[in-house]
Short mmCIF file of C-alpha atoms and ligand atoms in Angstrom, two decimals:
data_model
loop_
_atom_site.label_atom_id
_atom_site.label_comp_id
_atom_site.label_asym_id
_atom_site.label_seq_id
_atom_site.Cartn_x
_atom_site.Cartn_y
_atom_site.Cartn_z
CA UNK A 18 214.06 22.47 105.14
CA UNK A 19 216.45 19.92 104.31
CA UNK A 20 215.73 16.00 104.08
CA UNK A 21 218.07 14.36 106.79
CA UNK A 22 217.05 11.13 105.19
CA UNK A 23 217.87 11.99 101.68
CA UNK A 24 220.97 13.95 102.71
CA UNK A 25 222.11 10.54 104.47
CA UNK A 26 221.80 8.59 101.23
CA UNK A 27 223.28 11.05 99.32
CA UNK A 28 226.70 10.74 101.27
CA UNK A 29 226.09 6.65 101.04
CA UNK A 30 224.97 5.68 98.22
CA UNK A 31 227.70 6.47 95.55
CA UNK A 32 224.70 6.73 93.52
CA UNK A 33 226.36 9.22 90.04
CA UNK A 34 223.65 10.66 87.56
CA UNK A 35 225.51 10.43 83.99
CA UNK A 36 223.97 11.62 80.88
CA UNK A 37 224.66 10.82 77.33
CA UNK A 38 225.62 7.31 78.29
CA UNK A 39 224.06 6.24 75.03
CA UNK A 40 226.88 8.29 73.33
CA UNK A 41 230.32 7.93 72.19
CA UNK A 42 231.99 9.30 75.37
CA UNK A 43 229.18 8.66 77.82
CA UNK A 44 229.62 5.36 77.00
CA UNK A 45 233.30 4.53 78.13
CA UNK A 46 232.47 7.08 81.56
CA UNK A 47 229.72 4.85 82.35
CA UNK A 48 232.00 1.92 82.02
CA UNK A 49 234.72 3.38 83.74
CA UNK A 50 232.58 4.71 86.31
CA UNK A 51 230.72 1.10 86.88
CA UNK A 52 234.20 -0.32 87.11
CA UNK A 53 235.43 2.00 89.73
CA UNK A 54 232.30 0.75 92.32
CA UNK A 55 230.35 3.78 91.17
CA UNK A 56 226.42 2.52 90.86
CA UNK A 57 225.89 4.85 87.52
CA UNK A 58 222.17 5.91 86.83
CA UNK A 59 222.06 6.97 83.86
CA UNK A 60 219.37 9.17 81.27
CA UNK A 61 218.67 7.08 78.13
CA UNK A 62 216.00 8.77 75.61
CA UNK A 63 213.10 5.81 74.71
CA UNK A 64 214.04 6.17 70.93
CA UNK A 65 217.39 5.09 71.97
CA UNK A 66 216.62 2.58 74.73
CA UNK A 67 218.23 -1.22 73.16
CA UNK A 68 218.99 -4.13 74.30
CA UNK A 69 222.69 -3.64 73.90
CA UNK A 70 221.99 -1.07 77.11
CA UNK A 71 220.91 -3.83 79.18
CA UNK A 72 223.57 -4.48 82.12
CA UNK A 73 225.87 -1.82 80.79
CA UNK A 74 224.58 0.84 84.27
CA UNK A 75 223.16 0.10 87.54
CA UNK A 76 219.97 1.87 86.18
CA UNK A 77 218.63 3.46 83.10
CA UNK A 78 216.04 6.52 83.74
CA UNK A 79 213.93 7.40 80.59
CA UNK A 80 214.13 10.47 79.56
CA UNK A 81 215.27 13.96 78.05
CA UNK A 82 216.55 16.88 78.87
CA UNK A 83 213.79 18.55 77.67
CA UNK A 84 211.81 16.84 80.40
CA UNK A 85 212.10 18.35 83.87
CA UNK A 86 210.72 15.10 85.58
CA UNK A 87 213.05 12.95 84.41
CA UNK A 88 215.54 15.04 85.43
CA UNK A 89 214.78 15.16 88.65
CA UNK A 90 214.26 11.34 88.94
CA UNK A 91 218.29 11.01 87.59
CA UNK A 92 219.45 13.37 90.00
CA UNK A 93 217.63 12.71 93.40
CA UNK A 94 219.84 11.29 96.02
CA UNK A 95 222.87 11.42 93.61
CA UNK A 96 226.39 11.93 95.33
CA UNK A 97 227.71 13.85 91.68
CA UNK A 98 226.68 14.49 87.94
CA UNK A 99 228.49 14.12 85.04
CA UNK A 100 226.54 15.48 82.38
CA UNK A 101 227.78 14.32 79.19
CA UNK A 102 224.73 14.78 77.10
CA UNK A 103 224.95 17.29 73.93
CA UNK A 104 223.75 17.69 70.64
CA UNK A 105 227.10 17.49 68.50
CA UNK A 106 225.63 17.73 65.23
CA UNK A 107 222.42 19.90 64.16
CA UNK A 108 221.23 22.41 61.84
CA UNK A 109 219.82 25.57 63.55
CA UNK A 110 220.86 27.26 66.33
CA UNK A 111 217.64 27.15 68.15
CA UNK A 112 218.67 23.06 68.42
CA UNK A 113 221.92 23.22 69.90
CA UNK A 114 220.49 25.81 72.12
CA UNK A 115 217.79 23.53 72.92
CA UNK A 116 219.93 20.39 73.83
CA UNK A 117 223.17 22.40 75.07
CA UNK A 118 222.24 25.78 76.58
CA UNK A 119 218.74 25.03 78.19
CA UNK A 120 219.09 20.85 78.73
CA UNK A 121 222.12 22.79 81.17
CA UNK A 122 220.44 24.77 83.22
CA UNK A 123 217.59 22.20 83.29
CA UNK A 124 219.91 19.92 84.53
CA UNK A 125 220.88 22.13 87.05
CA UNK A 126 217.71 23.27 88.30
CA UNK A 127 217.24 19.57 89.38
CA UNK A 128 220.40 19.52 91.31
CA UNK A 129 219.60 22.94 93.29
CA UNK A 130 216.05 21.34 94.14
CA UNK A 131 218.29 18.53 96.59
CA UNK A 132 220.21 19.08 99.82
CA UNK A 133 222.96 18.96 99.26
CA UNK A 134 223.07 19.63 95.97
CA UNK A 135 225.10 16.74 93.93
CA UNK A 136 228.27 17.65 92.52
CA UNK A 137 227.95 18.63 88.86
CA UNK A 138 230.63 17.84 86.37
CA UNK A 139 229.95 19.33 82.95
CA UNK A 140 231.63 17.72 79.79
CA UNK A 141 231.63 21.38 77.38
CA UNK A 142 233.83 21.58 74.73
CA UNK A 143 237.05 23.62 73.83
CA UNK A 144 234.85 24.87 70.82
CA UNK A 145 233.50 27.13 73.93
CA UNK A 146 236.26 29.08 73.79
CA UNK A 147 235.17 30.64 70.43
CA UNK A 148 231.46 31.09 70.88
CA UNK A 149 231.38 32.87 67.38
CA UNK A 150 232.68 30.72 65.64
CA UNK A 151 229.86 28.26 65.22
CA UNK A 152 226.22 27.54 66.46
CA UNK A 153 227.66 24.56 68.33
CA UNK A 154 230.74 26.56 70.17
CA UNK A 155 227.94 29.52 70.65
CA UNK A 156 225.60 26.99 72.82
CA UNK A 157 228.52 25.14 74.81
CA UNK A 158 229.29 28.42 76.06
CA UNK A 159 226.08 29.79 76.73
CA UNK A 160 225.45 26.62 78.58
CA UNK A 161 228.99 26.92 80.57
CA UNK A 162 227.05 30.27 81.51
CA UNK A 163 223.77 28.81 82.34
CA UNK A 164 225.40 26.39 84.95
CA UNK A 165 227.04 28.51 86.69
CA UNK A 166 224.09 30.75 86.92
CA UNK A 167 221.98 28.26 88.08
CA UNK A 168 223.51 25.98 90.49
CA UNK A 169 225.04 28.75 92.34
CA UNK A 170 225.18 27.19 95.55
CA UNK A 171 226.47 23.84 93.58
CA UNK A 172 230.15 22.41 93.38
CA UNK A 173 230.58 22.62 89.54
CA UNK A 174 233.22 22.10 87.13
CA UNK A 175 233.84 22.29 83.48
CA UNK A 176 235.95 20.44 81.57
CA UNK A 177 236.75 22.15 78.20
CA UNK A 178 238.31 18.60 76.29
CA UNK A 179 239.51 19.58 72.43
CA UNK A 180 238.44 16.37 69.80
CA UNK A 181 238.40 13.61 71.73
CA UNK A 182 239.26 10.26 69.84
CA UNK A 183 238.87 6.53 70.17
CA UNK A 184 236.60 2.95 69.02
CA UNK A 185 233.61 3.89 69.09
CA UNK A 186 233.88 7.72 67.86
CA UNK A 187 231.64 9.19 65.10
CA UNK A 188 233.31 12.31 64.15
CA UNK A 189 236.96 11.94 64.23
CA UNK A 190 236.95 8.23 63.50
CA UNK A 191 235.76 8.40 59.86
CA UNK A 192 238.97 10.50 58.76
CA UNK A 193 241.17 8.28 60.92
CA UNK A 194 240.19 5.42 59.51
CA UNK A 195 240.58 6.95 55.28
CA UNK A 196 244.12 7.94 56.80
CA UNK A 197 244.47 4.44 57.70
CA UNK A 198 243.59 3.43 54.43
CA UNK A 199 246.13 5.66 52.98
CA UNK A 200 244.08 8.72 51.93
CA UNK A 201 244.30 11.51 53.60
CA UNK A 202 241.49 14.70 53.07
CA UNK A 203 242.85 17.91 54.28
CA UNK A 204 241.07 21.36 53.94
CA UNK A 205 242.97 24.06 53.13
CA UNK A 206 246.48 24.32 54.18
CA UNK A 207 246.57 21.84 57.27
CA UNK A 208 250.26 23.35 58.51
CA UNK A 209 248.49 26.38 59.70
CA UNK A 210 246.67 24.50 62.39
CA UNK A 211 247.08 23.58 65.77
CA UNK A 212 245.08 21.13 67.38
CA UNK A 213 245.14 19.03 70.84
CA UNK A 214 243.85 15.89 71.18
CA UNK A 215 242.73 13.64 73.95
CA UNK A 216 242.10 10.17 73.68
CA UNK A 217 238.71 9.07 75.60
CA UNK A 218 240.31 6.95 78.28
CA UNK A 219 241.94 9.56 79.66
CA UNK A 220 238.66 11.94 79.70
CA UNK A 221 237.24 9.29 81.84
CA UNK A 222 240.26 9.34 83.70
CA UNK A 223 240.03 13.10 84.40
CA UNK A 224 236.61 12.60 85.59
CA UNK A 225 237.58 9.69 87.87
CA UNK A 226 239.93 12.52 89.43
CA UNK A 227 237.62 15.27 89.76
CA UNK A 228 235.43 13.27 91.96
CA UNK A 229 238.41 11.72 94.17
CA UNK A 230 239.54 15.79 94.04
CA UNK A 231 237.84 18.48 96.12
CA UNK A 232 239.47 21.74 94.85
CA UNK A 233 237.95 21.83 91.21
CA UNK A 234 234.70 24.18 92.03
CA UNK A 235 233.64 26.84 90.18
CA UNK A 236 236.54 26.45 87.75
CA UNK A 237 236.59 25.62 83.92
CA UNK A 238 239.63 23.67 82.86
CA UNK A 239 240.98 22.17 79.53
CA UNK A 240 242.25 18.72 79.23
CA UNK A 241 244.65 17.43 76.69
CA UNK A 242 246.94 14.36 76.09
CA UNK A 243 250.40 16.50 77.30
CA UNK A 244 251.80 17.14 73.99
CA UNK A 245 252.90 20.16 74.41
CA UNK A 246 251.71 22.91 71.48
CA UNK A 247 249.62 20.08 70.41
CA UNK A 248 249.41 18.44 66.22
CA UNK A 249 248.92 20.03 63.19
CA UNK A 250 247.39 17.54 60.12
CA UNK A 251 250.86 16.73 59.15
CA UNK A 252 251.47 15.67 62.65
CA UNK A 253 248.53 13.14 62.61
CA UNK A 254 249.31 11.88 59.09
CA UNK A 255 253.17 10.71 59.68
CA UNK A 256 251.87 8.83 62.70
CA UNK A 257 249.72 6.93 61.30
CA UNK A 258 251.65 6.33 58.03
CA UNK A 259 254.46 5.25 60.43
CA UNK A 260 252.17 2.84 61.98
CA UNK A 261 251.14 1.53 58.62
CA UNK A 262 254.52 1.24 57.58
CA UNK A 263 253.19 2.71 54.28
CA UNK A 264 253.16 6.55 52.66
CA UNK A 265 249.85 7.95 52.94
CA UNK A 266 248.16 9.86 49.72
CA UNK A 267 247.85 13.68 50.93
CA UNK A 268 244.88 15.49 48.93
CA UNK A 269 244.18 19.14 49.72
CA UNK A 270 240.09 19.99 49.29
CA UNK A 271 240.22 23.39 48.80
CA UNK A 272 238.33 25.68 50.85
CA UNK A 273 235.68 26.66 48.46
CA UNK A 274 235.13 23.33 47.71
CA UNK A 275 234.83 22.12 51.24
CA UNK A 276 232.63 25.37 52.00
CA UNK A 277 230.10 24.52 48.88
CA UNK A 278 230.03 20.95 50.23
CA UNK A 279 228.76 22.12 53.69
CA UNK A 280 226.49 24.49 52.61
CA UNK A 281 224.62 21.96 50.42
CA UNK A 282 224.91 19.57 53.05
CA UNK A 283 222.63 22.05 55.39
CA UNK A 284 220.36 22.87 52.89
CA UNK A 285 219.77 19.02 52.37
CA UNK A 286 219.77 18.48 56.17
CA UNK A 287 217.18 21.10 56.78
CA UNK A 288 214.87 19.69 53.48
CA UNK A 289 215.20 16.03 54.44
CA UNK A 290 215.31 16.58 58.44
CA UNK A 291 218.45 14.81 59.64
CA UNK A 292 221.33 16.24 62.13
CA UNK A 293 224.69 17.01 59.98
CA UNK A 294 227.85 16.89 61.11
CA UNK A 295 229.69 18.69 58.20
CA UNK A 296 228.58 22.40 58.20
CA UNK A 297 229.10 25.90 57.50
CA UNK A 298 229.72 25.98 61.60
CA UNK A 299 231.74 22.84 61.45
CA UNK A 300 234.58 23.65 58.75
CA UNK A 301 235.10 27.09 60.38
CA UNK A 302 235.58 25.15 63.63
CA UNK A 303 238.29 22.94 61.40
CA UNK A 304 239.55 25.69 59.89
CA UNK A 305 240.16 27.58 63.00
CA UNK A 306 244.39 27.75 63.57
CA UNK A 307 244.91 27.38 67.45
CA UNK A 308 242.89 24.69 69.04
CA UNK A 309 245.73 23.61 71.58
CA UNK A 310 244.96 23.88 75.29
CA UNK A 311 247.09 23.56 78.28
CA UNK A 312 245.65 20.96 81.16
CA UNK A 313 248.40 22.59 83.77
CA UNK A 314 245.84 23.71 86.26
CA UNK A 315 243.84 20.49 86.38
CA UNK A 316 246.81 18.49 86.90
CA UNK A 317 248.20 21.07 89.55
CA UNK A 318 244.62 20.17 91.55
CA UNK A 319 243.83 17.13 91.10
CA UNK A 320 247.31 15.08 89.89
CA UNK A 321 245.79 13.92 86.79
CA UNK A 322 248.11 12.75 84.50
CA UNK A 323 246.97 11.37 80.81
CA UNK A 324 248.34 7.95 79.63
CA UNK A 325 247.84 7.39 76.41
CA UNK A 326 249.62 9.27 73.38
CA UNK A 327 248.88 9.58 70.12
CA UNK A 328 250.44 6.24 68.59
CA UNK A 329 249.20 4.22 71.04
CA UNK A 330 245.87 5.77 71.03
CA UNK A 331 245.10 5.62 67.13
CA UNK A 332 246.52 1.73 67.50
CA UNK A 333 243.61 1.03 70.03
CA UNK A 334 241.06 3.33 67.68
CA UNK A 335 242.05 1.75 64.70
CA UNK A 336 241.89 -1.72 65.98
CA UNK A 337 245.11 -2.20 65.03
CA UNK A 338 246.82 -3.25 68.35
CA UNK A 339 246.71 -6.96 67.79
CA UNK A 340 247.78 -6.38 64.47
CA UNK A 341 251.21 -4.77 65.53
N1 NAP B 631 233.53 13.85 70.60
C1 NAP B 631 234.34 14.90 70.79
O1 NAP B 631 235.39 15.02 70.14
C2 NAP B 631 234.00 15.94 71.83
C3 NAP B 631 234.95 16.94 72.10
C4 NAP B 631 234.67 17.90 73.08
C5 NAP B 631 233.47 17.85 73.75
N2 NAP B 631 232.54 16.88 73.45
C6 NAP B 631 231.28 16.88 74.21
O2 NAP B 631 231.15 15.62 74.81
C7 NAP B 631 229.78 15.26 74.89
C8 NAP B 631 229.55 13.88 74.28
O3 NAP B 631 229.97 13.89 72.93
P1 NAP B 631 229.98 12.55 72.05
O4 NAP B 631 231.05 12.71 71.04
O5 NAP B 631 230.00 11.37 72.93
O6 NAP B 631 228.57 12.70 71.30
P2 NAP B 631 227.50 11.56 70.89
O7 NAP B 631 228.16 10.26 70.63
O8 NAP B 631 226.68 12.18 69.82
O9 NAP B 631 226.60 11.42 72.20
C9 NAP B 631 225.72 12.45 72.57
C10 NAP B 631 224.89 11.94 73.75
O10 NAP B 631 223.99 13.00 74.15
C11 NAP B 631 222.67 12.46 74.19
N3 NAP B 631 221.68 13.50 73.92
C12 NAP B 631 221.61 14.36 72.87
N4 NAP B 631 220.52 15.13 72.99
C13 NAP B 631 219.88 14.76 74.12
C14 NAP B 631 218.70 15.17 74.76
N5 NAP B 631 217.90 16.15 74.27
N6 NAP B 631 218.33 14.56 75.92
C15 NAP B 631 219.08 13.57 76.43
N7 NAP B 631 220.22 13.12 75.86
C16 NAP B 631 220.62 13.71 74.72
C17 NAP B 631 222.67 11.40 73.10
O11 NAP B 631 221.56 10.55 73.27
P3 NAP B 631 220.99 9.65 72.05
O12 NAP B 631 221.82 8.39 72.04
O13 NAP B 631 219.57 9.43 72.45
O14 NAP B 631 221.14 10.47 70.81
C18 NAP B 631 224.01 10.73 73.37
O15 NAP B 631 223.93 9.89 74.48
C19 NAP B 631 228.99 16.36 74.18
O16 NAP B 631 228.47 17.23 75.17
C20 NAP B 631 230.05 17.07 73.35
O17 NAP B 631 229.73 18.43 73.18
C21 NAP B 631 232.78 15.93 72.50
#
């Protein structure tokens, strides 16, 4: 039998469960989210509480989403979740299945245990579209399958964003910044690949939609920054050499070279026992030609409309907006 009591302070309280607010995208949401009169309580592992974290939500909850009961402290009497949380780099698939397939339907199983049952906004990936390609893409989409499984009775969404860019960023950033510098490392031949992009801002404006927006359930959407058939390398490179107002070096890593590299870099990973980024997974992911998406049916329901494009977008991530 339902809790009137709880049910009331769900529909008051404006109270949003967030996870990965310790990350590079849960971050600006829980900013954005603060800003917007939202009181954020948010899921902070105690290897990664600091004292930059103070003041930045309404309230932490220690945690993981490996632990049931802290998952069900984050969620109770929450109006929505945004689950942001997910293992980005790693080197088994058991890990990312760990973090991104069962930390889902964890999740989840928290939010079924409340009447009603918070809204619950997943952040996937567009890697999900191509479970085979990697162990990452693989768990995004098998935990894309576990929420809807799970939280039947639930108002979910997915968002499907493509590489999402801006201060703050750990995987995309790095390159930027050696383009910035003038270098630019591309593997293989970087014309034969399409990519969108999305600049973080306007992921937290999407989900600052989807909760003023009630038509979103049940669906998956992606999310991009409108330009239409999206960048190859080249695209990305005369931007910011534009911006720089100076020619930027183009070196082509060949892809035996760039697959040797990964592979080593797993077998060290998995010898010394830290996360990589650059894998076998990884390069096929960045190899892959068509990564473009098409946000038409999330702007159709909700009117979201992204803001920033790419110049102005690598300005602010480069930190060179004062500079211009
Ligand atoms: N960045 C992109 O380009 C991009 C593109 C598409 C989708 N996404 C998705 O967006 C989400 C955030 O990505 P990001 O780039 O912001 O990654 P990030 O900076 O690595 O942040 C990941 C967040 O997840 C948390 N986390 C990881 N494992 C956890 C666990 N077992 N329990 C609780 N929290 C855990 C991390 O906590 P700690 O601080 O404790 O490690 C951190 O807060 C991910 O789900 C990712 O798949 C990212």
């Amino acid at each position: 039998m339902p809790d009137p009591a709880v049910h009331r302070e769900a529909l008051t309280s404006r109270v949003i469960a967030l996870t990965g607010a310790t990350g590079f995208i849960g971050g600006v949401l829980a900013q954005r989210l603060e800003a917007e009169g939202w009181q954020v309580r948010a899921l902070v592992r105690l290897s990664s509480v600091k004292p930059r974290l103070a003041g930045m939500v309404t309230q932490w909850v220690i945690g993981d989403l490996e632990d049931m009961d802290s998952l069900r402290r984050l969620v109770c009497g929450a109006e929505a979740i945004v689950h942001c949380a997910g293992a980005v780099r790693g080197a088994s698939q058991d890990y990312f299945n760990r973090v991104n397939n069962a930390g889902v339907a964890r999740l989840a199983q928290a939010a079924t245990e409340h009447y009603p049952p918070p809204r619950f906004l997943m952040i996937s990936s567009l890697a999900a579209r191509e479970p085979d390609i990697s162990p990452y893409a693989a768990s995004k989409r098998q935990g894309e399958a576990a929420l809807a499984a799970t939280a039947k009775e639930t108002d979910w969404t997915v968002f499907r964003p493509p590489a999402v860019y801006g201060p703050g960023d750990r995987e995309l950033l790095p390159l930027l910044r050696w383009i910035g510098r003038g270098i630019a490392l591309v593997p293989g031949a970087g014309h034969a690949r399409r990519f969108s992009l999305l600049y973080v801002e306007d992921l937290a404006g999407a989900v600052i939609k989807w909760l003023e927006s009630d038509g979103c359930g049940g669906d998956i959407f992606e999310l991009h920054d409108d330009r239409s058939g999206g960048y190859t390398w080249g695209d990305v490179i005369k931007t910011i050499a534009l911006l720089r107002a100076r020619p930027v070096l183009r070196v082509r890593v060949p892809v035996t070279v760039a697959a040797t590299l990964t592979r080593l870099n797993l077998m060290a990973a998995k010898t010394m026992g830290y996360a990589p980024m650059l894998t076998p997974g990884k390069l096929r992911e960045l190899m892959h030609p068509d990564w473009v998406c098409d946000n038409t049916p999330f702007s159709k329901a909700t009117g979201w409309k992204p803001q920033i494009p790419l110049e102005e977008g690598l300005l602010r991530t480069l930190g060179w907006h004062d500079e211009s």
